[in-house]
Coordinates of N, CA, C and O in Angstrom, one line a residue:
M1 N -16.5 7.7 14.2 CA -14.9 8.0 14.6 C -14.7 9.5 15.1 O -15.5 10.3 14.4
K2 N -13.8 9.4 15.8 CA -13.6 10.8 16.3 C -12.9 11.6 15.1 O -12.3 11.3 14.7
R3 N -12.8 13.0 15.3 CA -12.7 14.3 14.7 C -10.9 13.8 14.4 O -10.8 14.0 13.3
K4 N -10.0 13.8 15.0 CA -8.8 13.8 15.3 C -8.4 12.5 14.4 O -7.9 12.3 13.4
E5 N -9.1 11.2 14.8 CA -9.0 9.8 14.0 C -9.5 10.1 12.5 O -8.8 9.6 11.6
A6 N -10.7 10.8 12.3 CA -11.1 11.1 10.8 C -10.3 11.8 10.1 O -9.8 11.6 8.9
E7 N -9.3 12.9 10.4 CA -8.5 13.7 9.9 C -7.2 13.0 9.5 O -6.8 13.4 8.6
A8 N -6.7 11.9 10.6 CA -5.8 11.4 10.2 C -6.2 10.2 9.1 O -5.3 10.0 8.4
A9 N -7.3 9.8 9.2 CA -7.3 8.9 8.4 C -7.5 9.4 6.8 O -6.9 8.9 5.9
G10 N -8.1 10.8 6.8 CA -8.1 11.4 5.5 C -6.8 11.6 5.0 O -6.6 11.5 3.6
S11 N -6.0 12.2 6.0 CA -4.5 12.4 5.5 C -3.9 11.3 5.0 O -3.0 11.1 3.9
T12 N -3.6 10.1 5.4 CA -3.3 8.7 5.3 C -3.9 8.5 3.8 O -3.2 8.0 2.9
A13 N -5.3 8.8 3.6 CA -6.0 8.3 2.1 C -5.3 9.1 1.1 O -5.0 8.4 0.0
R14 N -5.1 10.3 1.5 CA -4.5 11.5 0.2 C -3.3 10.8 -0.1 O -2.8 10.8 -1.3
E15 N -2.3 10.8 1.2 CA -0.9 10.0 0.7 C -0.7 9.0 0.0 O -0.2 8.6 -0.8
M16 N -1.9 7.8 0.3 CA -2.0 6.6 -0.4 C -2.3 6.9 -2.0 O -1.8 6.2 -2.7
R17 N -3.2 7.8 -2.2 CA -3.6 8.1 -3.4 C -2.6 8.9 -4.5 O -2.3 8.3 -5.2
R18 N -1.6 9.7 -3.6 CA -0.6 10.2 -4.3 C 0.4 9.2 -4.6 O 1.1 8.9 -5.7
T19 N 0.6 8.1 -3.7 CA 1.6 6.9 -3.9 C 1.0 6.1 -5.2 O 1.8 5.7 -6.2
A20 N -0.4 5.9 -5.2 CA -0.9 4.9 -6.0 C -0.5 5.8 -7.5 O -0.3 5.1 -8.5
D21 N -0.6 7.1 -7.5 CA -0.7 7.9 -8.9 C 0.8 7.8 -9.0 O 1.0 7.7 -10.4
L22 N 1.6 7.9 -8.4 CA 3.2 7.8 -8.5 C 3.6 6.7 -9.2 O 4.3 6.5 -10.1
L23 N 3.0 5.4 -8.8 CA 3.4 4.2 -9.1 C 2.9 4.1 -10.6 O 3.5 3.3 -11.2
N24 N 1.6 4.4 -10.7 CA 1.0 4.5 -12.2 C 1.7 4.9 -13.1 O 2.0 4.6 -14.3
A25 N 2.1 6.4 -12.7 CA 3.0 7.1 -13.7 C 4.4 6.5 -13.6 O 4.9 6.4 -15.1
L26 N 5.1 5.5 -13.1 CA 6.1 5.3 -13.1 C 6.0 4.1 -14.2 O 6.9 3.5 -14.9
A27 N 4.9 3.2 -14.0 CA 4.6 1.9 -14.9 C 4.2 2.4 -16.0 O 4.8 1.7 -17.1
R28 N 4.0 3.6 -16.3 CA 3.6 4.2 -18.0 C 4.9 4.8 -18.2 O 4.9 5.3 -19.6
A29 N 5.8 5.2 -17.5 CA 7.0 5.8 -18.2 C 7.7 5.2 -19.3 O 7.8 4.0 -19.2
D30 N 8.3 5.9 -20.1 CA 9.2 5.3 -21.1 C 10.5 5.3 -20.7 O 11.2 5.9 -19.9
S31 N 11.2 3.9 -20.9 CA 12.2 3.4 -20.7 C 13.2 4.0 -21.7 O 13.1 3.4 -22.8
S32 N 14.6 3.7 -21.3 CA 15.6 4.2 -22.5 C 15.8 2.6 -22.7 O 15.8 1.7 -22.2
P33 N 16.7 2.7 -24.1 CA 16.8 1.6 -24.7 C 18.1 0.6 -23.8 O 17.5 -0.8 -23.2
S34 N 18.7 1.2 -22.8 CA 19.7 0.7 -22.0 C 18.8 0.0 -20.7 O 18.8 -1.0 -20.3
Q35 N 17.9 0.8 -20.3 CA 17.0 0.3 -19.1 C 16.0 -0.7 -19.5 O 16.0 -1.7 -18.9
K36 N 15.7 -0.6 -20.9 CA 14.7 -2.0 -21.4 C 15.6 -3.2 -21.2 O 15.4 -4.1 -21.1
A37 N 17.2 -3.3 -22.0 CA 17.9 -4.1 -21.6 C 18.3 -4.8 -20.5 O 18.2 -6.1 -20.3
R38 N 18.1 -4.0 -19.4 CA 18.5 -4.5 -18.2 C 17.1 -4.8 -17.4 O 17.3 -5.3 -16.2
A39 N 16.0 -4.7 -17.8 CA 14.8 -4.9 -17.0 C 14.6 -6.0 -16.9 O 15.1 -7.1 -17.3
R40 N 14.0 -6.3 -15.6 CA 14.0 -7.9 -15.0 C 12.6 -7.7 -14.3 O 12.0 -6.8 -13.7
A41 N 11.9 -9.0 -14.3 CA 10.8 -8.7 -13.6 C 11.2 -8.9 -11.9 O 11.8 -9.0 -11.5
H42 N 10.1 -7.8 -11.2 CA 10.0 -7.8 -9.8 C 9.2 -8.5 -8.8 O 7.9 -8.2 -8.6
P43 N 9.3 -9.9 -8.6 CA 8.3 -10.4 -8.1 C 8.2 -10.0 -6.5 O 6.9 -10.3 -6.3
E44 N 9.0 -9.1 -6.1 CA 8.6 -8.5 -4.9 C 7.4 -7.7 -4.8 O 6.7 -7.2 -4.2
M45 N 7.0 -7.1 -6.3 CA 5.7 -6.5 -6.5 C 4.7 -6.8 -6.5 O 3.9 -6.7 -5.8
E46 N 4.5 -8.4 -6.8 CA 3.4 -9.2 -6.9 C 3.2 -9.3 -5.5 O 2.1 -9.2 -5.0
R47 N 4.2 -9.6 -4.7 CA 3.9 -10.0 -3.0 C 3.5 -8.6 -2.6 O 2.6 -8.5 -1.6
I48 N 4.0 -7.4 -2.8 CA 3.4 -6.1 -2.2 C 1.9 -6.1 -2.5 O 1.4 -5.5 -1.9
A49 N 1.6 -6.3 -4.0 CA 0.3 -6.1 -4.3 C -0.4 -6.6 -3.6 O -1.8 -6.4 -3.2
R50 N -0.4 -8.0 -3.1 CA -0.9 -9.2 -2.4 C -1.3 -8.5 -1.2 O -2.5 -8.9 -0.5
R51 N -0.3 -8.0 -0.6 CA -0.2 -7.6 0.6 C -1.1 -6.3 0.7 O -2.1 -6.0 1.8
F52 N -1.2 -5.4 -0.4 CA -2.1 -4.2 -0.2 C -3.6 -4.8 -0.5 O -4.5 -3.9 0.5
A53 N -3.7 -5.8 -1.2 CA -5.1 -6.2 -1.5 C -5.6 -6.8 -0.2 O -6.8 -6.5 0.3
A54 N -4.8 -7.4 0.9 CA -5.2 -8.0 2.1 C -5.5 -6.7 3.1 O -6.2 -6.6 3.8
I55 N -4.9 -5.5 3.0 CA -5.1 -4.3 3.7 C -6.4 -3.8 3.5 O -7.2 -3.6 4.2
N56 N -6.4 -3.6 1.9 CA -7.8 -3.6 1.5 C -8.9 -4.2 2.0 O -10.3 -3.7 2.5
D57 N -8.9 -5.3 1.8 CA -9.7 -6.2 2.6 C -10.4 -6.0 3.7 O -11.4 -6.2 4.4
T58 N -9.2 -5.8 4.5 CA -9.4 -5.4 6.0 C -10.3 -4.3 6.3 O -11.3 -4.0 7.0
L59 N -9.6 -3.5 5.5 CA -10.6 -2.0 5.8 C -11.7 -2.1 5.3 O -12.6 -1.3 5.8
E60 N -12.1 -2.8 4.2 CA -13.4 -3.0 3.7 C -14.5 -3.5 4.9 O -15.4 -3.0 5.2
K61 N -14.0 -4.2 5.5 CA -14.8 -4.9 6.7 C -14.8 -3.9 7.7 O -16.2 -3.9 8.4
G62 N -13.6 -2.8 8.1 CA -14.0 -1.9 8.8 C -15.1 -0.8 8.2 O -15.6 -0.8 9.3
V63 N -15.1 -0.8 7.1 CA -16.0 0.2 6.4 C -17.4 -0.3 6.9 O -18.2 0.2 7.3
K64 N -17.7 -1.8 6.5 CA -18.8 -2.2 6.7 C -19.4 -2.2 8.4 O -20.5 -1.9 8.4
A65 N -18.3 -2.5 9.2 CA -18.8 -2.5 10.8 C -18.6 -1.0 11.3 O -19.4 -0.7 12.2
G66 N -18.4 0.1 10.6 CA -18.1 1.4 11.2 C -16.9 1.8 12.0 O -16.8 3.0 12.4
S67 N -15.8 0.7 12.3 CA -15.1 0.9 12.6 C -13.7 -0.2 12.4 O -14.4 -0.9 12.1
V68 N -12.6 0.1 12.7 CA -11.8 -1.2 12.5 C -11.1 -1.4 13.9 O -11.1 -0.8 14.9
S69 N -11.2 -2.7 14.3 CA -10.8 -3.5 15.4 C -9.3 -3.2 15.6 O -8.4 -3.2 15.0
R70 N -8.7 -3.6 16.8 CA -7.5 -3.6 17.1 C -6.7 -4.8 16.4 O -5.8 -4.6 16.2
A71 N -7.6 -5.8 16.7 CA -6.9 -7.0 15.8 C -6.7 -6.7 14.4 O -5.6 -6.9 13.7
Q72 N -7.9 -6.0 13.8 CA -7.6 -5.8 12.4 C -6.8 -4.8 12.2 O -5.9 -4.7 11.1
L73 N -6.3 -3.9 13.1 CA -5.0 -2.8 13.1 C -3.9 -3.5 13.0 O -2.7 -3.2 12.6
R74 N -3.8 -4.5 13.9 CA -2.6 -5.1 14.0 C -2.5 -6.0 12.9 O -1.4 -6.1 12.2
S75 N -3.3 -6.6 11.9 CA -3.2 -7.1 10.8 C -2.6 -6.1 9.8 O -2.0 -6.8 9.0
I76 N -3.5 -5.2 9.5 CA -2.9 -4.1 8.8 C -1.5 -4.0 8.9 O -0.6 -3.6 8.2
G77 N -1.1 -3.8 10.4 CA 0.3 -3.3 10.7 C 1.2 -4.5 10.2 O 2.5 -4.3 9.7
R78 N 0.7 -5.7 10.4 CA 1.8 -6.9 9.8 C 1.9 -6.7 8.2 O 3.2 -6.9 7.8
N79 N 1.0 -6.4 7.8 CA 0.9 -6.4 6.2 C 2.1 -4.9 5.5 O 2.9 -5.6 4.8
F80 N 1.9 -3.6 6.4 CA 2.9 -2.9 6.4 C 4.2 -3.5 6.5 O 5.2 -3.2 5.5
A81 N 4.3 -4.1 7.8 CA 5.7 -4.9 7.9 C 6.7 -5.4 7.2 O 7.4 -5.5 6.4
A82 N 5.5 -6.5 6.2 CA 5.9 -7.4 5.2 C 6.3 -6.7 3.8 O 7.0 -7.0 3.4
I83 N 5.7 -5.5 3.7 CA 5.9 -4.4 2.8 C 7.0 -4.1 2.8 O 8.1 -4.2 1.7
G84 N 7.3 -3.9 3.9 CA 8.8 -3.2 4.3 C 9.8 -4.2 4.3 O 10.9 -3.8 3.6
K85 N 9.3 -5.5 4.4 CA 10.4 -6.6 4.4 C 10.9 -6.5 2.7 O 11.9 -6.7 2.2
A86 N 9.7 -6.8 2.0 CA 9.8 -7.2 0.9 C 10.7 -5.9 -0.2 O 11.4 -6.2 -1.0
L87 N 10.4 -4.5 0.6 CA 11.0 -3.7 -0.3 C 13.0 -3.3 0.0 O 13.5 -3.1 -0.5
N88 N 13.3 -4.0 1.3 CA 14.3 -4.3 2.1 C 15.1 -5.6 2.5 O 15.0 -5.9 3.5
P89 N 15.3 -6.6 1.4 CA 15.4 -8.0 1.7 C 16.7 -7.9 2.6 O 17.3 -7.4 2.6

């Protein structure tokens, strides 16, 4: 991997870890009684989790191969686009 690509990958990984940490903190946050009363299931979060799992599967294959192909990058992009659609129906 070229130096600039490695730096971009490292920066992306740091921000994704930060996102994961914030989502975990949100999941553990105490809700007020009124928030609990209004709480509902969010099926889009399950769909988003499946898309991230697909992205991770593709990245694992890239790690084993030593690089990610253009087709794999397109697959990752499609999964991120689907995440965006799930968040903005």
